[in-house]
Coordinates of C-alpha atoms and ligand atoms in Angstrom, one line a residue:
M1 CA 109.2 116.2 123.4
I2 CA 106.9 113.0 122.7
K3 CA 105.9 113.0 119.0
I4 CA 102.7 111.5 118.0
F5 CA 103.0 108.2 115.8
D6 CA 99.6 108.2 114.6
T7 CA 98.9 105.0 112.5
T8 CA 95.1 105.5 111.7
L9 CA 95.3 104.5 108.1
R10 CA 97.2 101.3 108.9
D11 CA 96.8 100.0 111.3
G12 CA 92.7 101.9 112.3
E13 CA 92.5 101.0 107.8
Q14 CA 92.9 97.5 108.4
S15 CA 90.1 96.4 110.4
P16 CA 86.9 95.5 109.6
G17 CA 84.6 98.6 108.6
F18 CA 86.8 101.0 108.8
S19 CA 88.5 100.7 105.2
M20 CA 88.9 104.1 103.2
N21 CA 89.7 104.6 99.4
L22 CA 92.5 107.2 98.4
R23 CA 90.8 110.2 98.3
E24 CA 88.9 109.0 102.0
K25 CA 92.4 108.6 102.9
L26 CA 94.3 111.8 101.2
M27 CA 91.6 113.8 103.5
M28 CA 92.3 111.6 106.4
A29 CA 96.1 112.0 106.3
Q30 CA 95.7 116.5 105.6
Q31 CA 94.1 116.6 108.4
L32 CA 95.9 114.7 110.8
E33 CA 98.9 117.3 109.0
N34 CA 96.6 120.0 110.3
L35 CA 96.6 118.4 114.0
G36 CA 100.4 118.3 113.8
V37 CA 100.3 114.5 114.3
D38 CA 104.7 114.1 114.2
V39 CA 103.9 111.3 111.8
I40 CA 101.8 109.9 110.0
E41 CA 101.8 105.7 108.7
A42 CA 100.5 105.7 105.6
G43 CA 99.7 102.0 105.4
F44 CA 101.3 98.4 104.0
A45 CA 102.3 99.2 100.4
A46 CA 103.2 95.8 99.8
A47 CA 99.8 94.6 100.9
S48 CA 97.8 95.5 97.5
P49 CA 98.2 98.0 94.8
E50 CA 95.5 100.5 96.9
D51 CA 98.0 100.5 99.9
F52 CA 100.9 101.2 97.2
E53 CA 98.9 103.8 95.5
S54 CA 97.7 105.8 98.7
V55 CA 100.7 105.7 100.4
K56 CA 102.7 107.4 97.5
Q57 CA 100.5 109.4 97.1
I58 CA 100.2 111.4 101.0
G59 CA 104.1 111.4 101.2
D60 CA 103.6 113.2 97.8
V61 CA 101.1 115.9 99.5
C62 CA 101.9 116.0 102.9
K63 CA 104.9 117.7 103.1
K64 CA 105.2 118.4 106.6
A65 CA 104.8 114.8 109.1
E66 CA 106.6 112.3 108.1
I67 CA 105.6 110.0 106.0
C68 CA 105.7 106.5 107.0
G69 CA 105.1 103.0 105.4
L70 CA 104.9 99.1 107.2
A71 CA 106.7 96.6 105.9
R72 CA 107.8 92.8 107.0
C73 CA 111.8 92.1 106.8
N74 CA 111.8 90.8 103.6
E75 CA 112.4 92.2 101.0
I76 CA 109.7 92.6 98.8
D77 CA 108.5 94.6 101.3
I78 CA 110.9 97.0 102.1
E79 CA 111.9 97.5 97.5
S80 CA 107.6 98.1 97.7
T81 CA 107.3 100.8 100.6
I82 CA 110.8 102.3 99.4
K83 CA 109.6 102.7 95.9
A84 CA 106.3 104.1 97.3
L85 CA 107.9 106.9 99.3
K86 CA 110.3 107.3 96.7
T87 CA 109.1 111.1 96.1
A88 CA 108.0 111.7 99.6
A89 CA 109.8 115.4 102.1
K90 CA 109.9 113.0 104.7
P91 CA 110.0 109.3 104.8
R92 CA 110.0 107.2 107.2
I93 CA 110.5 103.3 106.8
H94 CA 108.2 100.8 110.2
V95 CA 109.7 97.2 110.1
F96 CA 108.6 94.4 112.3
I97 CA 109.1 90.6 112.8
A98 CA 107.3 89.0 115.4
T99 CA 109.7 87.9 118.6
S100 CA 107.5 86.8 120.7
D101 CA 108.7 82.3 121.0
I102 CA 104.5 81.4 120.0
H103 CA 104.6 83.3 117.2
L104 CA 108.3 82.6 116.0
E105 CA 106.5 79.0 117.2
H106 CA 103.7 78.9 115.4
K107 CA 103.6 81.2 113.0
L108 CA 107.2 82.1 112.0
K109 CA 108.3 78.9 111.9
I110 CA 111.8 80.4 112.4
S111 CA 114.0 80.1 115.4
R112 CA 115.8 83.0 116.8
D113 CA 118.7 83.4 115.3
E114 CA 116.7 83.8 112.6
A115 CA 114.5 86.3 113.4
I116 CA 117.6 88.5 114.8
K117 CA 119.1 88.3 110.8
K118 CA 116.1 89.1 108.5
A119 CA 116.1 91.9 111.7
I120 CA 119.4 92.8 110.4
M121 CA 118.5 93.1 107.1
G122 CA 115.7 94.7 106.9
V123 CA 117.2 97.8 109.4
K124 CA 119.7 98.0 107.0
M125 CA 117.5 97.5 104.4
A126 CA 115.3 100.4 105.2
K127 CA 118.4 102.5 106.3
S128 CA 120.1 102.6 102.7
F129 CA 116.7 104.6 101.8
T130 CA 116.4 106.6 104.5
D131 CA 117.9 107.6 107.5
M132 CA 115.0 107.4 109.3
V133 CA 113.6 103.4 110.9
D134 CA 112.2 102.2 113.1
F135 CA 112.0 98.8 115.0
S136 CA 109.2 96.5 115.9
P137 CA 109.5 93.3 118.2
E138 CA 106.0 91.7 117.3
D139 CA 103.8 90.8 119.9
A140 CA 107.0 92.3 122.4
T141 CA 104.6 91.6 125.8
R142 CA 104.8 88.3 125.5
S143 CA 107.9 87.8 124.2
D144 CA 111.3 87.3 126.7
W145 CA 112.8 90.6 127.8
N146 CA 116.1 89.4 127.7
F147 CA 115.5 88.4 123.7
L148 CA 114.5 91.5 123.7
V149 CA 117.9 92.8 124.6
E150 CA 119.5 90.2 121.9
I151 CA 117.2 91.7 118.7
L152 CA 117.1 95.3 119.4
N153 CA 120.7 95.7 120.1
E154 CA 121.2 94.0 116.9
A155 CA 118.4 96.8 115.7
V156 CA 120.0 99.5 117.1
K157 CA 123.3 98.4 115.1
A158 CA 122.4 97.9 112.2
G159 CA 121.3 102.1 112.3
A160 CA 117.2 102.1 114.0
D161 CA 116.7 105.8 115.1
T162 CA 113.6 103.8 116.5
L163 CA 112.5 100.9 119.3
N164 CA 108.9 100.6 118.8
I165 CA 107.1 98.1 121.4
P166 CA 103.7 96.7 120.7
D167 CA 101.8 95.1 122.8
T168 CA 100.0 93.6 120.5
V169 CA 97.8 91.9 121.7
G170 CA 96.9 94.2 124.5
Y171 CA 98.0 91.4 127.1
S172 CA 99.6 93.8 128.9
T173 CA 99.0 96.5 132.1
P174 CA 100.2 99.5 132.7
E175 CA 102.5 98.7 135.4
E176 CA 104.1 95.6 133.6
Y177 CA 104.2 98.2 130.5
G178 CA 106.0 100.9 132.2
A179 CA 108.6 98.7 133.8
L180 CA 108.9 97.6 130.6
I181 CA 109.9 99.8 128.3
K182 CA 112.0 101.1 131.5
F183 CA 114.0 97.2 131.4
L184 CA 114.4 97.6 127.4
K185 CA 116.3 101.6 128.4
G186 CA 118.1 100.5 130.1
K187 CA 119.2 97.0 128.4
V188 CA 119.3 97.9 125.0
V189 CA 123.1 99.0 124.2
G190 CA 122.4 103.2 122.9
G191 CA 119.5 103.0 124.5
D192 CA 119.7 106.8 125.1
K193 CA 120.8 107.6 121.5
V194 CA 116.8 106.2 120.6
I195 CA 113.5 107.3 120.6
F196 CA 111.4 104.5 122.6
S197 CA 107.9 103.8 121.1
T198 CA 104.9 102.9 122.1
H199 CA 102.0 100.6 120.7
C200 CA 99.2 99.7 122.7
H201 CA 95.3 97.3 121.9
D202 CA 92.9 97.6 123.6
D203 CA 91.8 93.6 124.0
L204 CA 91.8 94.8 127.8
G205 CA 91.0 98.2 127.7
L206 CA 93.9 99.6 129.2
A207 CA 95.9 101.0 125.5
V208 CA 96.1 103.9 126.7
A209 CA 96.6 103.4 130.5
N210 CA 99.5 101.3 129.5
S211 CA 100.8 103.2 126.4
L212 CA 101.5 106.7 129.3
A213 CA 103.4 104.0 131.5
G214 CA 105.8 103.9 128.8
V215 CA 106.1 107.6 127.8
M216 CA 106.3 108.0 132.3
N217 CA 108.6 105.0 131.7
G218 CA 110.8 107.5 129.0
A219 CA 108.7 106.5 125.9
K220 CA 109.3 109.6 123.5
Q221 CA 106.8 108.3 121.0
V222 CA 103.5 107.6 121.4
E223 CA 101.3 104.9 118.7
C224 CA 97.8 106.0 118.6
T225 CA 95.4 106.2 116.3
I226 CA 91.9 108.2 115.8
N227 CA 88.3 107.0 117.5
G228 CA 90.7 104.0 119.5
I229 CA 90.2 102.5 116.2
G230 CA 92.8 99.2 115.4
E231 CA 92.9 95.4 115.1
R232 CA 90.9 93.9 117.3
A233 CA 89.0 96.5 120.3
G234 CA 91.1 99.0 118.9
N235 CA 94.5 100.7 119.2
A236 CA 95.3 103.8 122.6
A237 CA 93.3 106.6 121.1
L238 CA 94.7 109.7 120.1
E239 CA 92.4 112.2 121.6
E240 CA 92.4 110.5 125.3
V241 CA 96.2 110.2 125.0
V242 CA 97.5 114.3 124.2
M243 CA 94.5 115.0 126.3
A244 CA 95.5 112.8 129.4
M245 CA 99.5 114.1 128.8
K246 CA 97.9 118.3 128.0
T247 CA 94.8 117.6 131.6
R248 CA 97.7 117.1 133.5
P249 CA 100.9 119.0 133.3
D250 CA 102.2 117.8 136.5
L251 CA 102.6 114.4 135.3
F252 CA 103.2 114.9 131.9
K253 CA 106.2 117.9 131.7
E254 CA 106.6 116.9 127.6
K255 CA 105.6 118.9 125.1
I256 CA 103.4 117.8 122.3
N257 CA 103.1 119.3 119.0
I258 CA 98.9 117.9 118.9
D259 CA 96.4 121.1 117.9
T260 CA 94.3 119.6 120.3
K261 CA 91.3 122.3 118.5
Q262 CA 90.9 120.2 116.1
L263 CA 90.6 116.6 117.4
Y264 CA 87.1 117.1 117.5
A265 CA 87.3 117.9 113.9
T266 CA 89.6 115.2 112.6
S267 CA 87.7 112.6 115.3
K268 CA 83.8 113.4 112.8
L269 CA 86.0 113.0 109.5
L270 CA 87.2 109.7 110.6
S271 CA 83.5 108.8 111.3
Q272 CA 81.8 110.3 108.1
I273 CA 84.3 109.3 106.0
T274 CA 84.2 105.5 107.8
G275 CA 79.8 105.8 108.5
Q276 CA 82.3 104.7 111.7
K277 CA 79.8 106.3 114.6
V278 CA 81.8 106.3 118.2
Q279 CA 79.6 105.2 121.4
A280 CA 78.3 108.7 122.6
N281 CA 80.5 107.9 126.4
K282 CA 83.9 107.6 124.8
S283 CA 85.8 109.9 126.3
I284 CA 86.5 113.5 124.3
V285 CA 84.9 113.3 121.7
G286 CA 80.9 111.0 122.5
K287 CA 78.3 113.5 122.2
N288 CA 78.1 113.4 125.9
A289 CA 81.2 113.3 126.6
F290 CA 81.1 117.3 128.0
A291 CA 77.5 116.9 128.6
H292 CA 76.3 117.5 132.1
E293 CA 72.9 116.5 132.2
A294 CA 73.1 115.1 136.5
G295 CA 71.4 118.9 138.4
I296 CA 73.6 118.9 141.0
H297 CA 76.4 118.8 138.6
Q298 CA 74.5 121.8 136.7
H299 CA 74.5 123.6 139.8
G300 CA 77.9 122.8 140.5
I301 CA 79.4 124.2 136.5
L302 CA 77.2 127.0 136.3
S303 CA 78.8 128.9 140.0
N304 CA 82.3 127.6 138.6
R305 CA 83.4 125.1 136.0
L306 CA 86.1 123.8 137.5
T307 CA 83.6 121.4 139.5
Y308 CA 83.0 118.9 137.9
E309 CA 84.8 119.7 134.5
I310 CA 88.2 118.7 134.1
M311 CA 89.3 119.8 130.5
K312 CA 87.4 122.5 128.0
A313 CA 85.4 122.0 125.7
E314 CA 86.8 124.5 123.2
D315 CA 89.9 123.1 123.9
V316 CA 89.0 120.1 121.6
G317 CA 87.2 122.3 119.4
R318 CA 83.6 121.8 120.2
S319 CA 81.8 124.2 120.1
T320 CA 78.4 124.9 122.3
N321 CA 76.9 126.6 119.0
Q322 CA 77.1 123.4 116.3
L323 CA 74.9 125.8 114.2
V324 CA 77.4 126.9 111.4
L325 CA 75.7 128.1 108.0
G326 CA 72.2 128.7 106.3
K327 CA 70.8 129.5 102.5
H328 CA 72.2 132.7 102.8
S329 CA 75.8 132.4 103.4
G330 CA 78.3 132.4 100.2
K331 CA 81.3 130.2 99.2
S332 CA 83.7 131.7 101.5
A333 CA 82.2 131.0 104.3
L334 CA 81.9 127.5 103.7
G335 CA 84.9 127.0 102.2
S336 CA 86.4 128.6 105.8
R337 CA 84.4 126.2 107.4
L338 CA 85.2 123.7 105.8
I339 CA 88.9 124.2 106.3
Q340 CA 88.4 124.6 109.9
L341 CA 86.6 121.1 109.6
G342 CA 90.0 120.1 108.3
I343 CA 88.8 119.8 105.2
Q344 CA 90.6 121.6 102.1
V345 CA 89.6 121.2 98.3
S346 CA 90.3 123.1 95.0
K347 CA 88.9 126.2 94.0
E348 CA 87.0 123.0 90.8
R349 CA 85.9 121.1 93.9
M350 CA 84.8 124.1 95.4
E351 CA 81.6 125.6 92.6
I352 CA 80.1 121.3 93.1
I353 CA 80.5 121.3 96.9
F354 CA 78.7 124.9 96.7
A355 CA 76.1 124.2 94.6
K356 CA 75.6 121.1 97.0
F357 CA 75.6 123.3 100.0
K358 CA 73.2 125.4 98.5
A359 CA 71.1 122.8 97.8
L360 CA 70.6 121.0 100.3
A361 CA 70.1 124.5 102.5
D362 CA 66.8 124.8 100.3
K363 CA 66.0 121.6 102.0
K364 CA 67.0 122.2 105.3
K365 CA 66.9 125.6 107.3
N366 CA 70.3 124.3 109.1
I367 CA 73.5 123.6 108.2
Y368 CA 75.5 121.3 110.4
D369 CA 78.6 120.8 110.2
E370 CA 77.9 116.3 109.6
D371 CA 76.5 117.6 107.2
L372 CA 79.0 119.8 105.4
I373 CA 81.9 117.0 105.7
M374 CA 78.7 114.8 104.0
V375 CA 78.4 116.8 101.3
A376 CA 81.9 117.4 100.7
M377 CA 81.9 114.2 100.8
D378 CA 79.9 112.6 98.0
Y379 CA 81.5 112.6 95.4
D380 CA 78.9 110.9 93.0
I381 CA 79.9 113.1 90.2
E382 CA 82.9 111.2 89.3
K383 CA 81.4 108.6 90.3
K384 CA 81.1 104.9 87.4
Y385 CA 77.5 104.5 89.7
E386 CA 74.8 107.6 90.3
L387 CA 71.3 107.6 91.6
V388 CA 70.5 110.2 89.5
D389 CA 66.4 110.2 91.0
A390 CA 64.1 108.0 92.9
K391 CA 60.2 107.5 93.3
I392 CA 58.6 105.8 95.8
Y393 CA 55.2 104.7 96.4
S394 CA 55.0 103.4 99.2
E395 CA 51.0 102.2 101.8
K396 CA 50.3 100.8 104.8
D397 CA 50.3 97.0 104.2
K398 CA 51.4 97.0 100.7
S399 CA 54.0 96.2 98.8
A400 CA 56.5 99.3 97.9
K401 CA 56.9 100.6 94.1
A402 CA 60.9 102.4 93.3
D403 CA 61.1 103.8 90.1
A404 CA 64.3 104.6 90.2
V405 CA 67.5 106.9 87.4
I406 CA 70.4 105.2 87.9
R407 CA 73.1 106.5 85.2
I408 CA 75.8 103.5 85.0
G409 CA 78.9 105.3 83.2
D410 CA 77.4 108.4 80.4
K411 CA 73.8 106.2 80.0
K412 CA 71.0 106.2 81.5
M413 CA 68.3 104.0 83.2
N414 CA 65.0 103.4 84.7
V415 CA 64.3 100.7 85.8
E416 CA 60.7 100.4 88.2
C417 CA 60.6 97.8 91.1
E418 CA 58.3 96.3 93.9
S419 CA 58.8 94.8 96.5
D420 CA 57.9 94.1 100.7
G421 CA 59.1 97.9 101.7
P422 CA 60.4 100.9 99.8
V423 CA 64.3 100.8 100.7
S424 CA 63.6 96.6 99.5
A425 CA 62.2 98.5 96.4
L426 CA 65.1 100.3 95.7
Y427 CA 67.8 98.0 96.2
A428 CA 65.6 95.9 93.9
A429 CA 65.4 98.7 90.6
I430 CA 69.6 99.5 92.0
I431 CA 69.3 95.9 91.2
K432 CA 67.9 94.2 88.0
A433 CA 70.2 97.8 86.6
T434 CA 73.7 96.7 87.6
G435 CA 72.9 93.0 88.2
L436 CA 75.3 93.9 91.5
K437 CA 75.7 90.5 93.2
G438 CA 75.4 89.2 96.7
K439 CA 73.2 89.8 100.2
L440 CA 73.0 92.5 102.3
T441 CA 73.3 90.8 105.3
S442 CA 73.6 94.8 108.0
F443 CA 71.3 97.3 107.8
N444 CA 72.2 100.9 110.8
I445 CA 70.3 104.1 110.8
N446 CA 71.2 107.4 112.2
A447 CA 70.0 110.4 111.8
L448 CA 73.4 113.1 111.0
T449 CA 71.9 116.1 113.1
P450 CA 69.7 116.6 116.0
D451 CA 67.1 118.6 113.9
K452 CA 63.8 117.5 112.5
E453 CA 65.0 118.3 108.6
A454 CA 67.8 115.3 109.7
V455 CA 69.8 113.9 107.5
G456 CA 69.0 110.1 107.7
F457 CA 72.8 108.4 107.6
V458 CA 72.5 104.5 106.8
K459 CA 74.8 102.8 106.5
I460 CA 75.4 99.4 104.9
E461 CA 77.1 95.8 104.6
W462 CA 77.1 93.8 101.5
Q463 CA 77.9 90.0 101.2
D464 CA 79.3 89.7 97.2
Q465 CA 79.8 86.8 95.4
Y466 CA 82.8 85.5 96.8
D467 CA 81.6 86.2 99.7
K468 CA 83.8 89.1 100.6
I469 CA 82.2 92.0 102.9
W470 CA 81.4 95.3 101.5
Y471 CA 81.0 98.4 103.5
G472 CA 79.1 101.6 101.6
H473 CA 77.4 104.4 103.8
G474 CA 75.1 107.2 102.0
S475 CA 73.4 110.5 103.6
D476 CA 70.5 112.2 102.9
T477 CA 67.5 114.3 103.8
D478 CA 65.1 112.0 102.4
I479 CA 66.2 107.5 103.9
T480 CA 65.5 105.7 101.5
I481 CA 67.3 108.0 99.6
A482 CA 70.6 107.8 102.1
S483 CA 69.8 103.8 101.4
G484 CA 70.1 103.5 98.1
K485 CA 72.4 106.2 97.2
A486 CA 74.5 103.8 100.4
L487 CA 73.9 100.6 98.2
I488 CA 75.5 103.0 94.4
D489 CA 78.6 103.5 97.2
I490 CA 78.9 99.5 97.3
L491 CA 79.0 99.6 93.2
N492 CA 80.8 101.8 93.1
R493 CA 83.7 100.4 96.1
I494 CA 83.1 97.2 94.0
E495 CA 83.8 99.2 90.4
I496 CA 86.9 101.4 92.2
R497 CA 88.8 97.9 93.2
R498 CA 87.6 95.7 89.5
M499 CA 89.6 98.8 87.7
H500 CA 92.5 99.0 90.2
D501 CA 92.2 94.6 89.9
E502 CA 92.7 95.5 86.0
K503 CA 95.4 97.7 86.2
I504 CA 98.0 95.6 87.3
G505 CA 96.3 93.1 85.7
R506 CA 94.9 90.7 88.8
Ligands
KIV601 O1 100.7 95.6 117.1 C1 101.8 95.3 115.8 O2 102.4 94.1 116.5 C2 101.9 96.1 115.3 C3 102.8 96.1 114.7 C4 102.7 96.3 112.8 C5 103.3 97.4 115.3 O3 101.1 97.0 114.6
ZN602 ZN1 99.0 96.9 115.9

């Protein structure tokens, strides 16, 4: 069997534009379980109180998958990970230390011997808590292969059950990476009793190819992320690794636990949560991945699908008929569609979602999956800031006026502002009401669905007074309101962070 180790919520989440709050991470984690991943790397508990809390809560909620926390080989990191995973059903700890000379000399400023000592200490400490311990020699592909054998020997002796070989900077090529896995498997003492794992970055666009080369050379675990998100150019895309193995059973004979029919929903959920769409031509989950435009292709497909199709859209959970619900749909239809989309909600939450769904169905005839995810993700009611109402007046070549009602906690404020355009007038009103500091550094708008009453999806970046960048998004059938919701989303994210900092006395 090839284990799928998902690191969307750790390596993926730590990259710019992909940060998620606790609720969003929990939603993603539940869907990753539905998808059937074997391991969910839930975060880096020592990195921040938010990370600690998400590792803890994901560990408490997910019972099927192993829940993993990442830690450097030091006591503080590992202690924090142990604390976070104390109540998890299947806790796993992933410890790492850099092994390339460039990292040892310039980053850690320690010798190879010291790195080995730290690795032994890290693995042993993790092992005292759980039998499931991964060890990673960071920047393995730029490390001396003989030194890798040395440190991995010690990691195995100290109790690691999995040796993960990171191509941290996406430097390797399939031939070289495959050869490295084969070499290590052959040389590490006890290498036949532990799992070798791949962890490839996509700086040269080779992450998936390198991971597959690893598998072909004996790796039994692939670390990857949904939509390939991750540091810099990202990690190996889970959906691509999985579909390559499923589509070529002649080359990859081993079983994988993934329910491929959940791939599309998982990809969509991540895009929706982070506000980052995948490119149209992205393999497996991109808008065009199964679209046949050229006449010659369409002709071939009509006479026999196999002429131009190596996978079926249905096998990755994409239905050609995307239209799902409408104004006459009931709660049970809504509930079962949400489950199909990987969204599990409590009974009380369902009431709120159903009311919002009905309100949206009154505004637009066709309710698409994207609309449903948007409705399910909209938690304004429980948040400190809410755009309760807004009237916007704009005329060509004249300044625009916004008259907005904004809820701050349990108080409502009415503010009026004028500016060059409708969005900036609304933003001025929100800023006046809330005292938000900083400036807008990026603004992006897209239609969520293809119909003429489509929901507008707005994604913004906000630089606060301390130069920290915040990412927010909002959606609505009215694009000015969607823009306002995106700024309100920023306010709520800043507030959640403030509350956390206050709680821990920062
Ligand atoms: O890329 C990398 O080296 C990592 C390690 C922490 C495994 O993400
Ligand atoms: Zn990585």
